[in-house]
């Protein structure tokens, strides 16, 4: 995608382009973005007539499965159509809705309900460095921080259902003559509290966490590593409160000279509610922390983690800002971030392949959640690494620089993938890039 093209501004009062009007060329990313912004403005101001007009133009001028720019536009068209039918008094014509639903046909694979097998999910994740970058950086930081400990307690908060753990077990086995005991605790997002609103986040797994735990324990045995597995029912919706309480009981029995506590957060923290959703008063919290009355669950969680005095905390997440309360601002940020995964797909997956369909279905789910929903239903509240750095320092953590060995290991992993991926260091952060644009950040933190 050429991000330097001259933008084509289409004012709400101008004559709308049509499929036969050469004014509008949807291979121009800026032109697409401008029209999408006008549509979002119309929806946000409840201008049903204008929103219908723009959606009609978008639906009749954008191919549904062409290059990455057009597929990107299609995902936003679908999201805006959903938004218009939900939040504005728009009587969207059936033809427009039907066409919108045909965009990104792969989204109809229903990734929010499909359950992957372990092998399918592992293959899905290995396609790009999107997750492997974080795995590699995190594993390296964890190995360095836990040298000399005979017990390593890993608390894994991950979007990818412990797919990182086998590589971490391998690394620990290879770096210790006598491998330490590994205790693995995971949060299972099974919300049993009817008062807690919880939305399942793709990708989903087709087996229970008890079964997954057994597989991991057996895998560890093949590496001569003893591992204990514990699944705690706890959800992002309440800031993993029950997990924190479980850990608080556990750490009371730690011998800190022998047991390391590792909090590994892989693309999960941005689902914890932030200040843009609602605030929480410490009087109704069961975490027993002295916080300001306007503290968000996100800040509350980090304060709770700090109170456990962990050996190391690793935070890996997407480097974007999708938290604005303004639909238009959020659309701009999302459009200028989600072009990246659409563009990367073109470089390594053939059109029509099932793997490509699943990849783009996941992107479309994210786009729709960011654009079409508000309140507790909008769970994709990604924050930039700058904001996360501020949060971590406010919670009394200090950043740790990744070693040169860590950097070399990440670079070696990237060499296995398509040209276009890159790595840069920004202060204590490692940042995965695509064609020079920030994608994912990895960071490691110690209690200060």
PDB file of N, CA and C in Angstrom, residues 107-172:
ATOM      1  N   UNK A 107     -14.928 -13.982   6.203  1.00  0.00           N
ATOM      2  CA  UNK A 107     -15.409 -13.641   7.545  1.00  0.00           C
ATOM      3  C   UNK A 107     -16.582 -14.532   7.925  1.00  0.00           C
ATOM      4  N   UNK A 108     -17.306 -15.015   6.909  1.00  0.00           N
ATOM      5  CA  UNK A 108     -18.437 -15.884   7.186  1.00  0.00           C
ATOM      6  C   UNK A 108     -17.995 -17.264   7.675  1.00  0.00           C
ATOM      7  N   UNK A 109     -16.686 -17.476   7.747  1.00  0.00           N
ATOM      8  CA  UNK A 109     -16.194 -18.689   8.376  1.00  0.00           C
ATOM      9  C   UNK A 109     -16.474 -18.674   9.868  1.00  0.00           C
ATOM     10  N   UNK A 110     -16.939 -17.522  10.366  1.00  0.00           N
ATOM     11  CA  UNK A 110     -17.349 -17.393  11.776  1.00  0.00           C
ATOM     12  C   UNK A 110     -16.220 -17.771  12.715  1.00  0.00           C
ATOM     13  N   UNK A 111     -15.143 -17.044  12.617  1.00  0.00           N
ATOM     14  CA  UNK A 111     -13.979 -17.360  13.442  1.00  0.00           C
ATOM     15  C   UNK A 111     -14.268 -17.182  14.925  1.00  0.00           C
ATOM     16  N   UNK A 112     -15.288 -16.377  15.273  1.00  0.00           N
ATOM     17  CA  UNK A 112     -15.612 -16.167  16.679  1.00  0.00           C
ATOM     18  C   UNK A 112     -16.268 -17.391  17.308  1.00  0.00           C
ATOM     19  N   UNK A 113     -16.692 -18.370  16.488  1.00  0.00           N
ATOM     20  CA  UNK A 113     -17.279 -19.594  17.032  1.00  0.00           C
ATOM     21  C   UNK A 113     -16.515 -20.851  16.613  1.00  0.00           C
ATOM     22  N   UNK A 114     -15.726 -20.753  15.544  1.00  0.00           N
ATOM     23  CA  UNK A 114     -14.967 -21.926  15.089  1.00  0.00           C
ATOM     24  C   UNK A 114     -13.919 -22.318  16.123  1.00  0.00           C
ATOM     25  N   UNK A 115     -13.759 -23.619  16.321  1.00  0.00           N
ATOM     26  CA  UNK A 115     -12.762 -24.119  17.257  1.00  0.00           C
ATOM     27  C   UNK A 115     -11.680 -24.878  16.504  1.00  0.00           C
ATOM     28  N   UNK A 116     -10.456 -24.381  16.633  1.00  0.00           N
ATOM     29  CA  UNK A 116      -9.299 -24.993  15.982  1.00  0.00           C
ATOM     30  C   UNK A 116      -8.821 -26.195  16.787  1.00  0.00           C
ATOM     31  N   UNK A 117      -8.300 -27.198  16.103  1.00  0.00           N
ATOM     32  CA  UNK A 117      -7.542 -28.232  16.798  1.00  0.00           C
ATOM     33  C   UNK A 117      -6.191 -27.646  17.187  1.00  0.00           C
ATOM     34  N   UNK A 118      -5.475 -28.330  18.065  1.00  0.00           N
ATOM     35  CA  UNK A 118      -4.157 -27.840  18.489  1.00  0.00           C
ATOM     36  C   UNK A 118      -3.228 -27.713  17.292  1.00  0.00           C
ATOM     37  N   UNK A 119      -3.242 -28.713  16.402  1.00  0.00           N
ATOM     38  CA  UNK A 119      -2.358 -28.675  15.237  1.00  0.00           C
ATOM     39  C   UNK A 119      -2.761 -27.545  14.303  1.00  0.00           C
ATOM     40  N   UNK A 120      -4.071 -27.380  14.065  1.00  0.00           N
ATOM     41  CA  UNK A 120      -4.538 -26.292  13.207  1.00  0.00           C
ATOM     42  C   UNK A 120      -4.129 -24.935  13.762  1.00  0.00           C
ATOM     43  N   UNK A 121      -4.292 -24.770  15.081  1.00  0.00           N
ATOM     44  CA  UNK A 121      -3.953 -23.492  15.694  1.00  0.00           C
ATOM     45  C   UNK A 121      -2.453 -23.237  15.636  1.00  0.00           C
ATOM     46  N   UNK A 122      -1.656 -24.268  15.884  1.00  0.00           N
ATOM     47  CA  UNK A 122      -0.200 -24.113  15.813  1.00  0.00           C
ATOM     48  C   UNK A 122       0.227 -23.715  14.399  1.00  0.00           C
ATOM     49  N   UNK A 123      -0.355 -24.348  13.393  1.00  0.00           N
ATOM     50  CA  UNK A 123      -0.034 -23.997  12.001  1.00  0.00           C
ATOM     51  C   UNK A 123      -0.507 -22.584  11.664  1.00  0.00           C
ATOM     52  N   UNK A 124      -1.667 -22.224  12.173  1.00  0.00           N
ATOM     53  CA  UNK A 124      -2.232 -20.891  11.956  1.00  0.00           C
ATOM     54  C   UNK A 124      -1.298 -19.816  12.524  1.00  0.00           C
ATOM     55  N   UNK A 125      -0.779 -20.066  13.705  1.00  0.00           N
ATOM     56  CA  UNK A 125       0.091 -19.105  14.381  1.00  0.00           C
ATOM     57  C   UNK A 125       1.464 -19.023  13.722  1.00  0.00           C
ATOM     58  N   UNK A 126       1.950 -20.142  13.204  1.00  0.00           N
ATOM     59  CA  UNK A 126       3.293 -20.186  12.624  1.00  0.00           C
ATOM     60  C   UNK A 126       3.386 -19.527  11.252  1.00  0.00           C
ATOM     61  N   UNK A 127       2.256 -19.119  10.676  1.00  0.00           N
ATOM     62  CA  UNK A 127       2.276 -18.551   9.333  1.00  0.00           C
ATOM     63  C   UNK A 127       3.074 -17.262   9.243  1.00  0.00           C
ATOM     64  N   UNK A 128       3.004 -16.438  10.283  1.00  0.00           N
ATOM     65  CA  UNK A 128       3.676 -15.131  10.278  1.00  0.00           C
ATOM     66  C   UNK A 128       4.371 -14.920  11.611  1.00  0.00           C
ATOM     67  N   UNK A 129       5.205 -13.888  11.713  1.00  0.00           N
ATOM     68  CA  UNK A 129       5.827 -13.564  13.013  1.00  0.00           C
ATOM     69  C   UNK A 129       4.871 -12.847  13.970  1.00  0.00           C
ATOM     70  N   UNK A 130       3.608 -12.675  13.584  1.00  0.00           N
ATOM     71  CA  UNK A 130       2.661 -11.898  14.395  1.00  0.00           C
ATOM     72  C   UNK A 130       2.680 -12.349  15.856  1.00  0.00           C
ATOM     73  N   UNK A 131       2.670 -13.650  16.070  1.00  0.00           N
ATOM     74  CA  UNK A 131       2.757 -14.183  17.438  1.00  0.00           C
ATOM     75  C   UNK A 131       4.160 -14.701  17.749  1.00  0.00           C
ATOM     76  N   UNK A 132       4.832 -15.281  16.771  1.00  0.00           N
ATOM     77  CA  UNK A 132       6.150 -15.878  17.025  1.00  0.00           C
ATOM     78  C   UNK A 132       7.164 -14.843  17.490  1.00  0.00           C
ATOM     79  N   UNK A 133       7.033 -13.611  17.028  1.00  0.00           N
ATOM     80  CA  UNK A 133       7.922 -12.542  17.486  1.00  0.00           C
ATOM     81  C   UNK A 133       7.839 -12.405  19.002  1.00  0.00           C
ATOM     82  N   UNK A 134       6.613 -12.324  19.511  1.00  0.00           N
ATOM     83  CA  UNK A 134       6.431 -12.183  20.954  1.00  0.00           C
ATOM     84  C   UNK A 134       6.900 -13.395  21.716  1.00  0.00           C
ATOM     85  N   UNK A 135       6.635 -14.593  21.171  1.00  0.00           N
ATOM     86  CA  UNK A 135       7.101 -15.815  21.824  1.00  0.00           C
ATOM     87  C   UNK A 135       8.617 -15.799  21.987  1.00  0.00           C
ATOM     88  N   UNK A 136       9.306 -15.484  20.901  1.00  0.00           N
ATOM     89  CA  UNK A 136      10.766 -15.546  20.901  1.00  0.00           C
ATOM     90  C   UNK A 136      11.369 -14.535  21.854  1.00  0.00           C
ATOM     91  N   UNK A 137      10.880 -13.299  21.787  1.00  0.00           N
ATOM     92  CA  UNK A 137      11.397 -12.254  22.679  1.00  0.00           C
ATOM     93  C   UNK A 137      11.090 -12.574  24.139  1.00  0.00           C
ATOM     94  N   UNK A 138       9.872 -13.013  24.406  1.00  0.00           N
ATOM     95  CA  UNK A 138       9.469 -13.311  25.787  1.00  0.00           C
ATOM     96  C   UNK A 138      10.262 -14.474  26.356  1.00  0.00           C
ATOM     97  N   UNK A 139      10.378 -15.543  25.589  1.00  0.00           N
ATOM     98  CA  UNK A 139      11.110 -16.714  26.085  1.00  0.00           C
ATOM     99  C   UNK A 139      12.543 -16.359  26.450  1.00  0.00           C
ATOM    100  N   UNK A 140      13.171 -15.546  25.626  1.00  0.00           N
ATOM    101  CA  UNK A 140      14.552 -15.156  25.889  1.00  0.00           C
ATOM    102  C   UNK A 140      14.650 -14.350  27.182  1.00  0.00           C
ATOM    103  N   UNK A 141      13.736 -13.409  27.372  1.00  0.00           N
ATOM    104  CA  UNK A 141      13.747 -12.589  28.588  1.00  0.00           C
ATOM    105  C   UNK A 141      13.465 -13.435  29.825  1.00  0.00           C
ATOM    106  N   UNK A 142      12.548 -14.377  29.698  1.00  0.00           N
ATOM    107  CA  UNK A 142      12.207 -15.244  30.838  1.00  0.00           C
ATOM    108  C   UNK A 142      13.389 -16.120  31.220  1.00  0.00           C
ATOM    109  N   UNK A 143      14.086 -16.675  30.215  1.00  0.00           N
ATOM    110  CA  UNK A 143      15.253 -17.515  30.504  1.00  0.00           C
ATOM    111  C   UNK A 143      16.305 -16.744  31.295  1.00  0.00           C
ATOM    112  N   UNK A 144      16.575 -15.516  30.871  1.00  0.00           N
ATOM    113  CA  UNK A 144      17.615 -14.726  31.543  1.00  0.00           C
ATOM    114  C   UNK A 144      17.201 -14.351  32.960  1.00  0.00           C
ATOM    115  N   UNK A 145      15.918 -14.058  33.159  1.00  0.00           N
ATOM    116  CA  UNK A 145      15.460 -13.603  34.479  1.00  0.00           C
ATOM    117  C   UNK A 145      15.350 -14.740  35.490  1.00  0.00           C
ATOM    118  N   UNK A 146      15.279 -15.985  35.021  1.00  0.00           N
ATOM    119  CA  UNK A 146      15.023 -17.107  35.932  1.00  0.00           C
ATOM    120  C   UNK A 146      16.230 -18.015  36.119  1.00  0.00           C
ATOM    121  N   UNK A 147      17.401 -17.541  35.727  1.00  0.00           N
ATOM    122  CA  UNK A 147      18.614 -18.333  35.940  1.00  0.00           C
ATOM    123  C   UNK A 147      18.817 -18.599  37.434  1.00  0.00           C
ATOM    124  N   UNK A 148      19.144 -19.855  37.737  1.00  0.00           N
ATOM    125  CA  UNK A 148      19.469 -20.200  39.124  1.00  0.00           C
ATOM    126  C   UNK A 148      18.276 -20.598  39.970  1.00  0.00           C
ATOM    127  N   UNK A 149      17.073 -20.438  39.482  1.00  0.00           N
ATOM    128  CA  UNK A 149      15.886 -20.828  40.251  1.00  0.00           C
ATOM    129  C   UNK A 149      15.585 -22.307  40.025  1.00  0.00           C
ATOM    130  N   UNK A 150      15.195 -22.996  41.088  1.00  0.00           N
ATOM    131  CA  UNK A 150      14.855 -24.411  40.990  1.00  0.00           C
ATOM    132  C   UNK A 150      13.380 -24.627  40.691  1.00  0.00           C
ATOM    133  N   UNK A 151      12.580 -23.572  40.878  1.00  0.00           N
ATOM    134  CA  UNK A 151      11.152 -23.628  40.552  1.00  0.00           C
ATOM    135  C   UNK A 151      10.805 -22.370  39.755  1.00  0.00           C
ATOM    136  N   UNK A 152      10.141 -22.539  38.631  1.00  0.00           N
ATOM    137  CA  UNK A 152       9.700 -21.401  37.828  1.00  0.00           C
ATOM    138  C   UNK A 152       8.182 -21.479  37.686  1.00  0.00           C
ATOM    139  N   UNK A 153       7.514 -20.517  38.289  1.00  0.00           N
ATOM    140  CA  UNK A 153       6.052 -20.457  38.214  1.00  0.00           C
ATOM    141  C   UNK A 153       5.686 -19.467  37.103  1.00  0.00           C
ATOM    142  N   UNK A 154       5.105 -19.972  36.024  1.00  0.00           N
ATOM    143  CA  UNK A 154       4.731 -19.144  34.875  1.00  0.00           C
ATOM    144  C   UNK A 154       3.224 -18.937  34.877  1.00  0.00           C
ATOM    145  N   UNK A 155       2.811 -17.688  34.935  1.00  0.00           N
ATOM    146  CA  UNK A 155       1.398 -17.338  34.813  1.00  0.00           C
ATOM    147  C   UNK A 155       1.197 -16.849  33.382  1.00  0.00           C
ATOM    148  N   UNK A 156       0.438 -17.591  32.617  1.00  0.00           N
ATOM    149  CA  UNK A 156       0.330 -17.322  31.185  1.00  0.00           C
ATOM    150  C   UNK A 156      -1.027 -16.717  30.846  1.00  0.00           C
ATOM    151  N   UNK A 157      -1.008 -15.439  30.458  1.00  0.00           N
ATOM    152  CA  UNK A 157      -2.201 -14.748  29.966  1.00  0.00           C
ATOM    153  C   UNK A 157      -2.001 -14.553  28.476  1.00  0.00           C
ATOM    154  N   UNK A 158      -2.594 -15.432  27.696  1.00  0.00           N
ATOM    155  CA  UNK A 158      -2.280 -15.461  26.271  1.00  0.00           C
ATOM    156  C   UNK A 158      -3.531 -15.617  25.435  1.00  0.00           C
ATOM    157  N   UNK A 159      -3.532 -14.922  24.305  1.00  0.00           N
ATOM    158  CA  UNK A 159      -4.619 -15.049  23.339  1.00  0.00           C
ATOM    159  C   UNK A 159      -4.546 -16.363  22.578  1.00  0.00           C
ATOM    160  N   UNK A 160      -3.403 -17.040  22.636  1.00  0.00           N
ATOM    161  CA  UNK A 160      -3.163 -18.187  21.754  1.00  0.00           C
ATOM    162  C   UNK A 160      -3.124 -19.530  22.485  1.00  0.00           C
ATOM    163  N   UNK A 161      -3.743 -19.601  23.654  1.00  0.00           N
ATOM    164  CA  UNK A 161      -3.974 -20.885  24.322  1.00  0.00           C
ATOM    165  C   UNK A 161      -2.698 -21.702  24.530  1.00  0.00           C
ATOM    166  N   UNK A 162      -1.687 -21.074  25.099  1.00  0.00           N
ATOM    167  CA  UNK A 162      -0.453 -21.768  25.509  1.00  0.00           C
ATOM    168  C   UNK A 162       0.389 -22.290  24.342  1.00  0.00           C
ATOM    169  N   UNK A 163       0.172 -21.789  23.144  1.00  0.00           N
ATOM    170  CA  UNK A 163       0.982 -22.244  22.013  1.00  0.00           C
ATOM    171  C   UNK A 163       2.451 -21.851  22.171  1.00  0.00           C
ATOM    172  N   UNK A 164       2.726 -20.900  23.036  1.00  0.00           N
ATOM    173  CA  UNK A 164       4.100 -20.476  23.303  1.00  0.00           C
ATOM    174  C   UNK A 164       4.838 -21.447  24.212  1.00  0.00           C
ATOM    175  N   UNK A 165       4.097 -22.166  25.042  1.00  0.00           N
ATOM    176  CA  UNK A 165       4.704 -22.914  26.140  1.00  0.00           C
ATOM    177  C   UNK A 165       5.638 -24.044  25.685  1.00  0.00           C
ATOM    178  N   UNK A 166       5.325 -24.822  24.671  1.00  0.00           N
ATOM    179  CA  UNK A 166       6.287 -25.872  24.247  1.00  0.00           C
ATOM    180  C   UNK A 166       7.668 -25.323  23.908  1.00  0.00           C
ATOM    181  N   UNK A 167       7.721 -24.176  23.223  1.00  0.00           N
ATOM    182  CA  UNK A 167       9.035 -23.607  22.900  1.00  0.00           C
ATOM    183  C   UNK A 167       9.745 -23.132  24.161  1.00  0.00           C
ATOM    184  N   UNK A 168       8.982 -22.650  25.140  1.00  0.00           N
ATOM    185  CA  UNK A 168       9.591 -22.220  26.402  1.00  0.00           C
ATOM    186  C   UNK A 168      10.107 -23.423  27.189  1.00  0.00           C
ATOM    187  N   UNK A 169       9.349 -24.511  27.194  1.00  0.00           N
ATOM    188  CA  UNK A 169       9.812 -25.736  27.854  1.00  0.00           C
ATOM    189  C   UNK A 169      11.105 -26.219  27.214  1.00  0.00           C
ATOM    190  N   UNK A 170      11.148 -26.222  25.896  1.00  0.00           N
ATOM    191  CA  UNK A 170      12.366 -26.615  25.176  1.00  0.00           C
ATOM    192  C   UNK A 170      13.551 -25.753  25.587  1.00  0.00           C
ATOM    193  N   UNK A 171      13.330 -24.437  25.618  1.00  0.00           N
ATOM    194  CA  UNK A 171      14.420 -23.517  25.950  1.00  0.00           C
ATOM    195  C   UNK A 171      14.918 -23.750  27.371  1.00  0.00           C
ATOM    196  N   UNK A 172      13.990 -23.955  28.309  1.00  0.00           N
ATOM    197  CA  UNK A 172      14.392 -24.196  29.699  1.00  0.00           C
ATOM    198  C   UNK A 172      15.168 -25.505  29.809  1.00  0.00           C
TER     199      UNK A 172
END
